[in-house]
PDB file of C-alpha atoms in Angstrom:
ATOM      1  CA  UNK W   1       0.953   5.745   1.249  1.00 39.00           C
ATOM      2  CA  UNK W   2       1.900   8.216  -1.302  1.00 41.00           C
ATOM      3  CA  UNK W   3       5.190   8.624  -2.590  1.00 48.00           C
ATOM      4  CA  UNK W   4       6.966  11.691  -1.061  1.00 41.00           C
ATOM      5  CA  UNK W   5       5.752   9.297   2.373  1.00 34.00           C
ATOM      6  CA  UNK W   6       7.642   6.453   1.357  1.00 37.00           C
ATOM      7  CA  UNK W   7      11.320   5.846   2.568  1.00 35.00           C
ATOM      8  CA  UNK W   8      14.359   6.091   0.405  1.00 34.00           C
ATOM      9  CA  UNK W   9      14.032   1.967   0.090  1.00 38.00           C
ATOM     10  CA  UNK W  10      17.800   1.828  -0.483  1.00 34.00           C
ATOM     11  CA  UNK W  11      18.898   3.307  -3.263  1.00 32.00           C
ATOM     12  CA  UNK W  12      21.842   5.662  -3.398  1.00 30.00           C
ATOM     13  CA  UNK W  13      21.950   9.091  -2.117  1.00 29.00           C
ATOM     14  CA  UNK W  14      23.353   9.843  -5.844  1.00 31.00           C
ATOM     15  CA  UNK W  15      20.763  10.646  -7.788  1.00 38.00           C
ATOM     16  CA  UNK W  16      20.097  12.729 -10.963  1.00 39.00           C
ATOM     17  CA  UNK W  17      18.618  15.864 -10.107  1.00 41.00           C
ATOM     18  CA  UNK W  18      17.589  14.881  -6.476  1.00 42.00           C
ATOM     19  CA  UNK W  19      14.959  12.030  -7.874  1.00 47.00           C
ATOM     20  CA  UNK W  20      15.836   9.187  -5.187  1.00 46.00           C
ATOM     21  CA  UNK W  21      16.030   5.456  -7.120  1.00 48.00           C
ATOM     22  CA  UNK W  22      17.797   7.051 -10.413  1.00 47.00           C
ATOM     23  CA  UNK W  23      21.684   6.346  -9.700  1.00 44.00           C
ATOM     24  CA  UNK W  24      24.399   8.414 -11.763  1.00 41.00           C
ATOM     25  CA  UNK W  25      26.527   5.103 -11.356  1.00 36.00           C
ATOM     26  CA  UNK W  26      25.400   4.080 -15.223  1.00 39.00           C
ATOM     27  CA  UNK W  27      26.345   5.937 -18.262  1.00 40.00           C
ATOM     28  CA  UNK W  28      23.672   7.075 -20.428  1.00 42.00           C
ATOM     29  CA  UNK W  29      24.176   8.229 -23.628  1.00 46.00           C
ATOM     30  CA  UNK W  30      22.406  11.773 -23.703  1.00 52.00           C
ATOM     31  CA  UNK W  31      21.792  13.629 -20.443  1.00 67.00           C
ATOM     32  CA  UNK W  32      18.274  14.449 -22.199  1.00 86.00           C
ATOM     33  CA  UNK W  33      17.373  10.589 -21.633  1.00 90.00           C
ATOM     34  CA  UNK W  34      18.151  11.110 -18.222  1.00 90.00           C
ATOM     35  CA  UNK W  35      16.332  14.347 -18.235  1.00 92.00           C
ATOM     36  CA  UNK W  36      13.046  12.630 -19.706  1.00 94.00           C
ATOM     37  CA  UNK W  37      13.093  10.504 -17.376  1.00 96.00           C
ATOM     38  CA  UNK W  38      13.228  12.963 -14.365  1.00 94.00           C
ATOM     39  CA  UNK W  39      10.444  14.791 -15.852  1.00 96.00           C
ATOM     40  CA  UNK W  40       8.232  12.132 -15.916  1.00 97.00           C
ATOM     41  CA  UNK W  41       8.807  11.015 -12.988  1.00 97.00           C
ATOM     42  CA  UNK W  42       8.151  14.279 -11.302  1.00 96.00           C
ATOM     43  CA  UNK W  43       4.936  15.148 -13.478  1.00 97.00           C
ATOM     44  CA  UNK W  44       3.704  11.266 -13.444  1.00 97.00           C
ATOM     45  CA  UNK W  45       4.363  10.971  -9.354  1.00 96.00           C
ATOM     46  CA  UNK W  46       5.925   7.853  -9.780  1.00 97.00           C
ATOM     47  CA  UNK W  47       7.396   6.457  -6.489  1.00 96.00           C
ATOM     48  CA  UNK W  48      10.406   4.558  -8.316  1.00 96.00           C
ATOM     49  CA  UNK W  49      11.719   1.526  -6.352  1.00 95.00           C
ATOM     50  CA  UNK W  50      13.990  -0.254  -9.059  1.00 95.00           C
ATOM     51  CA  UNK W  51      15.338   0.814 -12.659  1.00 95.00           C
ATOM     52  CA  UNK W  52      16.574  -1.139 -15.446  1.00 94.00           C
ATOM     53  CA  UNK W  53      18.689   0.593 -18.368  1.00 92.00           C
ATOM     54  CA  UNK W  54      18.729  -1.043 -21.986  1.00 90.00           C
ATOM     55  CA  UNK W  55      20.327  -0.418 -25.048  1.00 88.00           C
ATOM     56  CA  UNK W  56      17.437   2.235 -25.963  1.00 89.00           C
ATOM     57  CA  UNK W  57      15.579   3.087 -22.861  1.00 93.00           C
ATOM     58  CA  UNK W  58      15.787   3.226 -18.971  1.00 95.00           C
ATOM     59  CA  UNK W  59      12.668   1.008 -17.452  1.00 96.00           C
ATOM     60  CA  UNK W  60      11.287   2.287 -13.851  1.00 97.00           C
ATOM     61  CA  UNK W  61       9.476   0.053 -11.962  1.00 96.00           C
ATOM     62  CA  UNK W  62       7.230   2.045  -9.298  1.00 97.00           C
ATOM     63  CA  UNK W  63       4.437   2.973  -7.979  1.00 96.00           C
ATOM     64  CA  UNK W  64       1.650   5.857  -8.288  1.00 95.00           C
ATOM     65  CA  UNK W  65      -0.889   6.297  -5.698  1.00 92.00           C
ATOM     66  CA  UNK W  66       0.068   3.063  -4.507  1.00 90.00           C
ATOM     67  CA  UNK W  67      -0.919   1.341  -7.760  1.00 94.00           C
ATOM     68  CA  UNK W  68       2.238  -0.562  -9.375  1.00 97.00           C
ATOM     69  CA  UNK W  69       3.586   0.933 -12.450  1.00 97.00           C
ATOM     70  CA  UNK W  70       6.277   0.718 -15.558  1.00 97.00           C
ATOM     71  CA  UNK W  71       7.460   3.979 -16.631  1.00 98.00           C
ATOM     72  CA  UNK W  72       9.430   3.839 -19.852  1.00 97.00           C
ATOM     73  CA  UNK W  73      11.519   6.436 -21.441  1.00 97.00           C
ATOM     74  CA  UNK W  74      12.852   6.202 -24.849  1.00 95.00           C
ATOM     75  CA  UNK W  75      16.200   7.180 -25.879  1.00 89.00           C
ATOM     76  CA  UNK W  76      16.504   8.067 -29.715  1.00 82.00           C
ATOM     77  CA  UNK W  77      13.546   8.629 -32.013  1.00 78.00           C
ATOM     78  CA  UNK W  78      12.805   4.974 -33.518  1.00 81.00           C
ATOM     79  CA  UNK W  79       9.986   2.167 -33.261  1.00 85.00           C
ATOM     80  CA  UNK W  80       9.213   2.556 -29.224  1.00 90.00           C
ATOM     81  CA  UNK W  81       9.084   6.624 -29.538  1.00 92.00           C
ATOM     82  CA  UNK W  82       5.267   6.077 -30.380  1.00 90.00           C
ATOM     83  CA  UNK W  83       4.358   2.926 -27.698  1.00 92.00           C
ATOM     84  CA  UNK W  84       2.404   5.005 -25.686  1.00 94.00           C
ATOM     85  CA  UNK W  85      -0.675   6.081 -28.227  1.00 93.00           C
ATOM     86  CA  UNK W  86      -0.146   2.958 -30.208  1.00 91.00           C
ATOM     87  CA  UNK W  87      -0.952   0.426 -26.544  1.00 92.00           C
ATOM     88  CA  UNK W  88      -3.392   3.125 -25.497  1.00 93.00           C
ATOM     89  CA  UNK W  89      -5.236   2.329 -28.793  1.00 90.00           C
ATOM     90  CA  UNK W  90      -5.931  -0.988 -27.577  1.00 90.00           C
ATOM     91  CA  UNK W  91      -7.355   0.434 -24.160  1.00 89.00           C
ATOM     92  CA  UNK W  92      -6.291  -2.255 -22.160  1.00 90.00           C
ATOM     93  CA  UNK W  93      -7.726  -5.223 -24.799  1.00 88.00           C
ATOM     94  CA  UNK W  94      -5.591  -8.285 -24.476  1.00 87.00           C
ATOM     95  CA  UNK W  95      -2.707  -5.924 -24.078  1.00 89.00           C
ATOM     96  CA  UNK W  96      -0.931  -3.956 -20.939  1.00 91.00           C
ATOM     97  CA  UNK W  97      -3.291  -0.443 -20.018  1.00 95.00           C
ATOM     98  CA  UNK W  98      -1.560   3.098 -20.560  1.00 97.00           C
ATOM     99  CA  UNK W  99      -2.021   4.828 -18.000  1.00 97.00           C
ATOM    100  CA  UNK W 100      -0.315   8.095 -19.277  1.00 97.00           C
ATOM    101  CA  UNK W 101       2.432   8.887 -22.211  1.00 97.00           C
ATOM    102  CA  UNK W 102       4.200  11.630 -23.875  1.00 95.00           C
ATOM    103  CA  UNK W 103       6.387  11.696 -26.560  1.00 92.00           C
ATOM    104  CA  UNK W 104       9.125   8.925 -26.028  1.00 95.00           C
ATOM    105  CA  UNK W 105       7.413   8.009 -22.635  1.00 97.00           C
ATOM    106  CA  UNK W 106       4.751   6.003 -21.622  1.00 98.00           C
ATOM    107  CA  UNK W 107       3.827   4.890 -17.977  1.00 98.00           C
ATOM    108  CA  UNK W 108       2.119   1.620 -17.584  1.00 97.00           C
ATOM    109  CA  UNK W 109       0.016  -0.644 -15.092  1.00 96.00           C
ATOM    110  CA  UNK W 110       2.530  -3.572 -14.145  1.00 95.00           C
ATOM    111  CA  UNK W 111       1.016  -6.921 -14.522  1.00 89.00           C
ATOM    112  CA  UNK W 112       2.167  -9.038 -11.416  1.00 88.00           C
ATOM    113  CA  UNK W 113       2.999 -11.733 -11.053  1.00 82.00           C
ATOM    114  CA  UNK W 114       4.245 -11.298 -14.313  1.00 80.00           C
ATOM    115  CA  UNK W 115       4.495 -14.910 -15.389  1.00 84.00           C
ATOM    116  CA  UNK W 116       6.433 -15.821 -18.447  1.00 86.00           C
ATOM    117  CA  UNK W 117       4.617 -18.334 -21.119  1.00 89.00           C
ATOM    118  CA  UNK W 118       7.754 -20.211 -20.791  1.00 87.00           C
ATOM    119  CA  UNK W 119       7.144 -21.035 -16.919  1.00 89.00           C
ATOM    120  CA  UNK W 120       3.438 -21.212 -17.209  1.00 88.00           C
ATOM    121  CA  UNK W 121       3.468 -23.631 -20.761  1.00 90.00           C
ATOM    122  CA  UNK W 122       4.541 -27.239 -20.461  1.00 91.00           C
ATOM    123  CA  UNK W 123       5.095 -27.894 -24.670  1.00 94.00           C
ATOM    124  CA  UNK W 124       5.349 -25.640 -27.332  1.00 94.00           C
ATOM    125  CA  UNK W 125       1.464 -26.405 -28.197  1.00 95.00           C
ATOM    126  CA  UNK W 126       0.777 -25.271 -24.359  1.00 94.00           C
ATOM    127  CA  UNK W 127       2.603 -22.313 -25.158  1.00 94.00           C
ATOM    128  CA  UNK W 128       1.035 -21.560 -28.645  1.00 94.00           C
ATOM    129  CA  UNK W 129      -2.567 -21.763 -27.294  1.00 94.00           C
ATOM    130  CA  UNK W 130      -1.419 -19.300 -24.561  1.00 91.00           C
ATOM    131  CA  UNK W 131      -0.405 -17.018 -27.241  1.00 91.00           C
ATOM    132  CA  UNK W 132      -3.022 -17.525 -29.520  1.00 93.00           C
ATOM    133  CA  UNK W 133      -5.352 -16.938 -26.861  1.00 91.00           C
ATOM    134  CA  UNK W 134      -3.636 -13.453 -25.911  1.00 88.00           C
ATOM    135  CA  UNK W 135      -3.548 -12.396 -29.698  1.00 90.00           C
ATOM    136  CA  UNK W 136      -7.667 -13.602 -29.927  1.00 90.00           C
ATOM    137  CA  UNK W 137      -8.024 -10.638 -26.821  1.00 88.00           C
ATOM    138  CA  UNK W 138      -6.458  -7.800 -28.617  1.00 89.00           C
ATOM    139  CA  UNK W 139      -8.949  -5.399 -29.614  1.00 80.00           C
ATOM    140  CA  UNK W 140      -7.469  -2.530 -31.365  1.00 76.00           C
ATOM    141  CA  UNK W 141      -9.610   1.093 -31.018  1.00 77.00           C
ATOM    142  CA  UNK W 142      -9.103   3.597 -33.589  1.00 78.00           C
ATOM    143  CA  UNK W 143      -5.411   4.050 -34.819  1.00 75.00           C
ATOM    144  CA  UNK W 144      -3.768   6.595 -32.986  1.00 73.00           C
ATOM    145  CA  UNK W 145      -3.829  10.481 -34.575  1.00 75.00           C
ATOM    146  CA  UNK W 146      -0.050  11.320 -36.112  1.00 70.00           C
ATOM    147  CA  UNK W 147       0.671  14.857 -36.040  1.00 65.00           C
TER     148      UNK W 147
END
């Protein structure tokens, strides 16, 4: 089912710029984060069914062709602004695949279930081979091109 099929799921008729699932009701810092995230929305087709907001991005969870996806767009320039060529380095190696990014933006496949180390690990040494196992996976391609 693609997206402009799908029902409005809930969310608020309020919306920022007529993108259904992105509710005015919190306060963002810079209309351009906002903005960003419109945009990529739009140009990714991202069907957005819930959105998070932290203290330096908004988080949409979605879908796109009826894959599920995380879209994240990143408010000030700092560490994250570069996420998307850094993961996409790792093509998908022991890490989460990029399936698209821009600057300060970078849509990826979401893992479901999702489970946290800390419900899947029993002891700290269940947990540390979980992790150690993860970090043995990641397989880093050629650093990603600054310009």
């Amino acid at each position: 089912m693609s997206c402009r099929s799908r029902q409005n799921r809930g969310w608020t008729s309020r919306t920022w710029g007529g993108v259904v699932g992105i509710p005015r009701m919190y306060p963002v810092d810079s209309g351009d984060l906002a903005s960003r995230v419109q945009q990529r929305v739009r140009a990714w087709d991202v069907c957005v069914e819930q959105v998070l907001h932290t203290a330096t991005s908004i988080v949409v969870f979605g879908h796109r062709d009826s894959c599920p996806v995380v879209l994240k767009v990143v408010g000030p320039m700092g560490d994250e602004w570069r996420s998307g060529p850094v993961l996409d380095a790792f093509g998908g190696r022991g890490v989460v695949r990029v399936l698209k990014h821009a600057e300060g933006a970078v849509l990826l496949e979401r893992l479901l279930p999702g489970t946290r180390v800390v419900d899947e690990a029993r002891s700290d040494e269940a947990a540390t081979a979980i992790i150690a196992d993860v970090i043995a996976r990641i397989a880093p391609g050629p650093p990603p091109r600054t310009s």
